Amino acid sequence: MNDYRDPALPVDRRVEDLLARMTVAEKAALMFHPSTAPAGDGLSEADAVAAAEHYAGRRGISHFNVLGGDDSVTVARWHNTLQAIAEDNRLGIPVTLSTDPRHGLRSNLFTGQALDSLSRWPDPTGIAAIGGLDAARAYGETMRRELLAMGIRVFLGPMADIFSEPRWSRGSGTFGEDPERVAELTATFIEALRGGAELGPNSVTAVVKHFPGGGPQLNGDDAHDPRYPEQIYPGGMQQLHMRPFEKAFAAGATQVMTYYGKPVGTSWEEVGFAFNAPVVRDLLRRTLAFGGIVVTDWNLLESEAIGGLQFGPNGWGLEHLTPLERAAIAIEVGVDQFGGDRNPALVEELVDSGRIAESRIDESARRLLREKFQLGAFEHRRIDTDTTREVCGSPVFVERGLSAQNASLVLLADDDQTVLAAGARVYLDGVTAETAVAAGLVIVDDPSEADAVIVRL
């Protein structure tokens, strides 16, 4: 066998053999990365499978962000279902599953859903608070093992953004406000997630985000919301936000995600970053020489119902254009894949009309296929759910997460005024009475009568 299915052949040769066999429609399908979900939360088994058969089957999309899932085994089984559907396609290109954060304590359809069946860790700001790099390394290594056991090969993170705007609601997803510290932790985490010098069958790919730095949002508002698209760089400090990305690329990051925001008050165009030629084409592709996959943040082209809300299109600065026109601009500036969107016919139409050359589509398809081959996705198509049960939430991983939670607690002040003597009156919020009584404290029902208010969030 002398073709893309032969694992003995070099990756680039397998890529070129498969690319030569693909139609424009099949190449276009690679460029879309929508969500998928197993049954649950009001979605029936029949509807979940029907959606998978439509998008992974008939449309041939092979990159999905998995949402929902009651536990790790449910996600692993859904992975196997998607792979079975994809195998029946003409070329049998395997599905690559991604996920937003799953290992924290927060759940949000738009930024990550925690699973009780996994180890639980502090937010990245907590990882940064521990000091050193060991916690970030353990975090990435543990996440890699548990995600692999569920069939997830791509992590939509880390956030390499600098937490320079303290009002930004997503700041807890970053490694903090110091550029050099964020850069070091980002690189360490990416290396641990990869699990070796190069991507391989035991790797999880990191999608470092949000280029070119999503932290400096105007007034701390977030660009997920169409009312708040502006991103600013006070004092012209754009370069400050580049340092973590430079470090991430030097550490071998193969994917990067642009943010929704449009820059204001800079030399860049006032359009969303995915459509911004000075940012993607000039800065990312040329100056930083990034040759990996560029994926947009979610639903820049068309809208979609998510969690009962109509989300998108989020093409700030280009709201007046059609989805087809926005897709063309993003591809022209250097984007390879559209996160959240699920309509490959847009790219087909751009090629058929001559607006975008097929050779340009080949560039993106080549990058996307190469990563599938590097990850061993063609050879490792199924997950053993017994392994999922054994690895996910294993005692050693749970203990690592708990230790990190404990170590991340930071004492802000340590003097006589912070010590409550026995008999002190306290009002409790989120703290059990037994804990306070054991410490010799007196519990009161009115905070105005208390010597101190103790709150645990």
mmCIF file of C-alpha atoms in Angstrom, residues 236-451:
data_model
loop_
_atom_site.group_PDB
_atom_site.id
_atom_site.type_symbol
_atom_site.label_atom_id
_atom_site.label_comp_id
_atom_site.label_asym_id
_atom_site.label_seq_id
_atom_site.Cartn_x
_atom_site.Cartn_y
_atom_site.Cartn_z
ATOM 1 C CA GLY A 236 0.452 51.906 22.343
ATOM 2 C CA MET A 237 1.604 48.767 24.154
ATOM 3 C CA GLN A 238 0.593 46.187 21.537
ATOM 4 C CA GLN A 239 4.047 44.612 21.631
ATOM 5 C CA LEU A 240 3.659 43.879 25.342
ATOM 6 C CA HIS A 241 0.862 41.442 24.523
ATOM 7 C CA MET A 242 2.959 39.620 21.903
ATOM 8 C CA ARG A 243 5.480 38.147 24.331
ATOM 9 C CA PRO A 244 3.385 35.125 25.447
ATOM 10 C CA PHE A 245 2.578 34.261 21.828
ATOM 11 C CA GLU A 246 6.210 34.522 20.772
ATOM 12 C CA LYS A 247 7.134 32.164 23.607
ATOM 13 C CA ALA A 248 4.285 29.807 22.701
ATOM 14 C CA PHE A 249 5.403 29.570 19.073
ATOM 15 C CA ALA A 250 8.997 28.971 20.160
ATOM 16 C CA ALA A 251 7.656 26.143 22.364
ATOM 17 C CA GLY A 252 6.088 24.495 19.329
ATOM 18 C CA ALA A 253 2.461 25.665 19.384
ATOM 19 C CA THR A 254 0.856 24.525 16.126
ATOM 20 C CA GLN A 255 -2.492 26.321 16.344
ATOM 21 C CA VAL A 256 -3.535 29.846 17.251
ATOM 22 C CA MET A 257 -6.973 31.429 17.642
ATOM 23 C CA THR A 258 -7.806 35.037 16.854
ATOM 24 C CA TYR A 259 -10.179 37.004 19.082
ATOM 25 C CA TYR A 260 -13.481 38.659 18.241
ATOM 26 C CA GLY A 261 -12.373 42.164 19.174
ATOM 27 C CA LYS A 262 -11.578 44.942 16.721
ATOM 28 C CA PRO A 263 -8.674 47.239 17.648
ATOM 29 C CA VAL A 264 -9.379 50.935 18.090
ATOM 30 C CA GLY A 265 -6.823 53.700 18.366
ATOM 31 C CA THR A 266 -4.018 51.667 16.761
ATOM 32 C CA SER A 267 -2.390 51.478 13.333
ATOM 33 C CA TRP A 268 -4.306 48.265 12.632
ATOM 34 C CA GLU A 269 -7.580 48.087 10.730
ATOM 35 C CA GLU A 270 -10.703 48.574 12.854
ATOM 36 C CA VAL A 271 -12.171 45.164 12.029
ATOM 37 C CA GLY A 272 -12.246 41.898 13.954
ATOM 38 C CA PHE A 273 -8.829 40.269 14.210
ATOM 39 C CA ALA A 274 -9.710 37.304 11.984
ATOM 40 C CA PHE A 275 -10.312 39.743 9.113
ATOM 41 C CA ASN A 276 -7.415 42.018 9.945
ATOM 42 C CA ALA A 277 -4.660 41.864 7.335
ATOM 43 C CA PRO A 278 -2.068 43.832 9.354
ATOM 44 C CA VAL A 279 -2.587 41.429 12.261
ATOM 45 C CA VAL A 280 -2.930 37.988 10.631
ATOM 46 C CA ARG A 281 -1.146 38.375 7.294
ATOM 47 C CA ASP A 282 1.579 40.820 8.297
ATOM 48 C CA LEU A 283 2.212 40.306 12.016
ATOM 49 C CA LEU A 284 1.335 36.641 12.561
ATOM 50 C CA ARG A 285 2.256 35.054 9.243
ATOM 51 C CA ARG A 286 5.138 37.277 8.121
ATOM 52 C CA THR A 287 6.768 38.958 11.142
ATOM 53 C CA LEU A 288 6.308 36.051 13.575
ATOM 54 C CA ALA A 289 6.616 33.483 10.763
ATOM 55 C CA PHE A 290 3.814 31.333 12.153
ATOM 56 C CA GLY A 291 3.204 28.483 9.709
ATOM 57 C CA GLY A 292 0.637 26.541 11.720
ATOM 58 C CA ILE A 293 -3.150 26.541 11.774
ATOM 59 C CA VAL A 294 -5.033 29.805 12.313
ATOM 60 C CA VAL A 295 -8.579 29.233 13.575
ATOM 61 C CA THR A 296 -11.120 31.955 14.227
ATOM 62 C CA ASP A 297 -13.093 32.335 17.409
ATOM 63 C CA TRP A 298 -16.611 31.021 17.141
ATOM 64 C CA ASN A 299 -19.348 31.975 14.640
ATOM 65 C CA LEU A 300 -17.869 34.871 12.721
ATOM 66 C CA LEU A 301 -19.769 33.998 9.558
ATOM 67 C CA GLU A 302 -23.257 32.864 10.518
ATOM 68 C CA SER A 303 -25.402 32.660 13.638
ATOM 69 C CA GLU A 304 -26.312 29.586 15.649
ATOM 70 C CA ALA A 305 -28.602 28.776 18.562
ATOM 71 C CA ILE A 306 -26.491 27.950 21.642
ATOM 72 C CA GLY A 307 -28.012 27.394 25.058
ATOM 73 C CA GLY A 308 -31.264 29.031 24.043
ATOM 74 C CA LEU A 309 -29.474 32.132 22.717
ATOM 75 C CA GLN A 310 -28.882 33.193 19.133
ATOM 76 C CA PHE A 311 -25.121 33.575 18.915
ATOM 77 C CA GLY A 312 -23.404 35.439 16.084
ATOM 78 C CA PRO A 313 -22.469 36.349 13.499
ATOM 79 C CA ASN A 314 -19.599 38.016 15.326
ATOM 80 C CA GLY A 315 -17.770 39.749 12.485
ATOM 81 C CA TRP A 316 -17.120 43.089 14.183
ATOM 82 C CA GLY A 317 -16.479 45.898 11.732
ATOM 83 C CA LEU A 318 -17.820 43.804 8.861
ATOM 84 C CA GLU A 319 -21.401 43.335 10.022
ATOM 85 C CA HIS A 320 -22.639 44.860 6.774
ATOM 86 C CA LEU A 321 -21.048 42.117 4.671
ATOM 87 C CA THR A 322 -22.513 38.736 3.777
ATOM 88 C CA PRO A 323 -21.155 35.500 5.278
ATOM 89 C CA LEU A 324 -19.579 34.763 1.884
ATOM 90 C CA GLU A 325 -17.778 38.106 1.822
ATOM 91 C CA ARG A 326 -16.529 37.729 5.401
ATOM 92 C CA ALA A 327 -15.264 34.213 4.642
ATOM 93 C CA ALA A 328 -13.344 35.488 1.621
ATOM 94 C CA ILE A 329 -11.597 38.230 3.608
ATOM 95 C CA ALA A 330 -10.611 35.862 6.416
ATOM 96 C CA ILE A 331 -9.139 33.334 3.976
ATOM 97 C CA GLU A 332 -7.312 36.058 2.070
ATOM 98 C CA VAL A 333 -5.590 37.367 5.215
ATOM 99 C CA GLY A 334 -4.453 33.874 6.278
ATOM 100 C CA VAL A 335 -7.179 32.093 8.278
ATOM 101 C CA ASP A 336 -7.311 28.298 7.870
ATOM 102 C CA GLN A 337 -10.411 27.296 9.805
ATOM 103 C CA PHE A 338 -13.704 28.830 10.950
ATOM 104 C CA GLY A 339 -14.560 27.999 14.539
ATOM 105 C CA GLY A 340 -18.221 27.338 15.269
ATOM 106 C CA ASP A 341 -19.407 27.792 11.696
ATOM 107 C CA ARG A 342 -20.600 24.757 9.754
ATOM 108 C CA ASN A 343 -21.259 25.726 6.141
ATOM 109 C CA PRO A 344 -18.494 24.487 3.781
ATOM 110 C CA ALA A 345 -20.629 25.516 0.802
ATOM 111 C CA LEU A 346 -19.362 29.066 1.402
ATOM 112 C CA VAL A 347 -15.788 28.063 0.589
ATOM 113 C CA GLU A 348 -16.925 25.945 -2.351
ATOM 114 C CA GLU A 349 -18.726 28.960 -3.799
ATOM 115 C CA LEU A 350 -15.660 31.164 -3.353
ATOM 116 C CA VAL A 351 -13.535 28.693 -5.308
ATOM 117 C CA ASP A 352 -16.166 28.053 -7.977
ATOM 118 C CA SER A 353 -16.587 31.793 -8.545
ATOM 119 C CA GLY A 354 -12.844 32.366 -8.802
ATOM 120 C CA ARG A 355 -12.745 34.727 -5.804
ATOM 121 C CA ILE A 356 -10.411 32.324 -3.953
ATOM 122 C CA ALA A 357 -7.942 30.082 -5.805
ATOM 123 C CA GLU A 358 -8.089 26.369 -5.058
ATOM 124 C CA SER A 359 -4.352 26.526 -4.401
ATOM 125 C CA ARG A 360 -5.080 28.849 -1.450
ATOM 126 C CA ILE A 361 -7.575 26.298 -0.063
ATOM 127 C CA ASP A 362 -4.885 23.647 -0.512
ATOM 128 C CA GLU A 363 -2.594 25.599 1.832
ATOM 129 C CA SER A 364 -5.112 25.371 4.669
ATOM 130 C CA ALA A 365 -6.086 21.786 3.899
ATOM 131 C CA ARG A 366 -2.418 20.799 3.933
ATOM 132 C CA ARG A 367 -1.893 22.262 7.413
ATOM 133 C CA LEU A 368 -5.052 20.642 8.785
ATOM 134 C CA LEU A 369 -4.310 17.217 7.306
ATOM 135 C CA ARG A 370 -0.698 17.269 8.462
ATOM 136 C CA GLU A 371 -1.797 17.659 12.066
ATOM 137 C CA LYS A 372 -4.245 14.755 11.809
ATOM 138 C CA PHE A 373 -1.453 12.536 10.527
ATOM 139 C CA GLN A 374 1.013 13.754 13.172
ATOM 140 C CA LEU A 375 -1.509 12.949 15.913
ATOM 141 C CA GLY A 376 -1.936 9.433 14.565
ATOM 142 C CA ALA A 377 -5.653 10.029 14.061
ATOM 143 C CA PHE A 378 -5.828 7.680 11.070
ATOM 144 C CA GLU A 379 -4.378 4.787 13.063
ATOM 145 C CA HIS A 380 -6.103 5.419 16.410
ATOM 146 C CA ARG A 381 -9.795 5.761 15.634
ATOM 147 C CA ARG A 382 -11.448 4.290 18.712
ATOM 148 C CA ILE A 383 -11.297 4.810 22.470
ATOM 149 C CA ASP A 384 -11.477 1.915 24.909
ATOM 150 C CA THR A 385 -14.042 3.119 27.454
ATOM 151 C CA ASP A 386 -12.542 0.847 30.119
ATOM 152 C CA THR A 387 -9.394 2.949 29.793
ATOM 153 C CA THR A 388 -11.536 6.080 30.032
ATOM 154 C CA ARG A 389 -12.933 4.899 33.364
ATOM 155 C CA GLU A 390 -9.481 3.999 34.645
ATOM 156 C CA VAL A 391 -7.701 7.217 33.649
ATOM 157 C CA CYS A 392 -10.286 9.978 34.011
ATOM 158 C CA GLY A 393 -10.646 11.054 37.607
ATOM 159 C CA SER A 394 -8.077 8.520 38.813
ATOM 160 C CA PRO A 395 -7.017 9.011 42.455
ATOM 161 C CA VAL A 396 -3.550 10.232 41.528
ATOM 162 C CA PHE A 397 -4.930 12.868 39.156
ATOM 163 C CA VAL A 398 -7.620 13.984 41.590
ATOM 164 C CA GLU A 399 -4.986 14.406 44.285
ATOM 165 C CA ARG A 400 -2.833 16.496 41.942
ATOM 166 C CA GLY A 401 -5.745 18.829 41.311
ATOM 167 C CA LEU A 402 -6.614 19.137 44.994
ATOM 168 C CA SER A 403 -2.989 19.828 45.886
ATOM 169 C CA ALA A 404 -2.890 22.590 43.282
ATOM 170 C CA GLN A 405 -6.107 24.076 44.672
ATOM 171 C CA ASN A 406 -4.596 24.150 48.150
ATOM 172 C CA ALA A 407 -1.286 25.562 46.958
ATOM 173 C CA SER A 408 -2.990 28.294 44.943
ATOM 174 C CA LEU A 409 -4.482 29.986 48.014
ATOM 175 C CA VAL A 410 -2.689 33.268 48.654
ATOM 176 C CA LEU A 411 -2.552 35.012 52.057
ATOM 177 C CA LEU A 412 -3.065 38.698 51.306
ATOM 178 C CA ALA A 413 -2.257 39.967 54.794
ATOM 179 C CA ASP A 414 -0.636 38.439 57.858
ATOM 180 C CA ASP A 415 -0.754 40.598 60.971
ATOM 181 C CA ASP A 416 -2.513 40.729 64.338
ATOM 182 C CA GLN A 417 -5.609 42.317 62.848
ATOM 183 C CA THR A 418 -6.326 39.243 60.720
ATOM 184 C CA VAL A 419 -6.403 36.845 63.680
ATOM 185 C CA LEU A 420 -9.798 36.166 65.279
ATOM 186 C CA ALA A 421 -9.506 35.247 68.951
ATOM 187 C CA ALA A 422 -11.770 32.668 70.552
ATOM 188 C CA GLY A 423 -15.110 34.251 71.354
ATOM 189 C CA ALA A 424 -15.043 36.630 68.381
ATOM 190 C CA ARG A 425 -18.434 37.140 66.769
ATOM 191 C CA VAL A 426 -18.605 36.134 63.105
ATOM 192 C CA TYR A 427 -21.168 36.163 60.337
ATOM 193 C CA LEU A 428 -20.746 33.264 57.908
ATOM 194 C CA ASP A 429 -21.395 33.034 54.180
ATOM 195 C CA GLY A 430 -20.364 29.799 52.500
ATOM 196 C CA VAL A 431 -18.610 28.462 55.615
ATOM 197 C CA THR A 432 -20.111 25.693 57.739
ATOM 198 C CA ALA A 433 -21.007 26.496 61.339
ATOM 199 C CA GLU A 434 -19.110 23.454 62.546
ATOM 200 C CA THR A 435 -15.841 24.890 61.240
ATOM 201 C CA ALA A 436 -16.331 28.204 63.022
ATOM 202 C CA VAL A 437 -17.501 26.639 66.294
ATOM 203 C CA ALA A 438 -14.492 24.329 66.332
ATOM 204 C CA ALA A 439 -12.304 27.427 66.122
ATOM 205 C CA GLY A 440 -14.018 28.880 69.217
ATOM 206 C CA LEU A 441 -15.946 31.550 67.304
ATOM 207 C CA VAL A 442 -19.473 32.759 68.064
ATOM 208 C CA ILE A 443 -21.893 32.784 65.139
ATOM 209 C CA VAL A 444 -24.292 35.722 64.724
ATOM 210 C CA ASP A 445 -27.194 36.123 62.296
ATOM 211 C CA ASP A 446 -26.752 39.838 61.661
ATOM 212 C CA PRO A 447 -23.538 40.928 59.913
ATOM 213 C CA SER A 448 -23.799 44.347 61.567
ATOM 214 C CA GLU A 449 -23.253 42.661 64.947
ATOM 215 C CA ALA A 450 -20.181 40.713 63.832
ATOM 216 C CA ASP A 451 -16.531 41.418 64.530
#
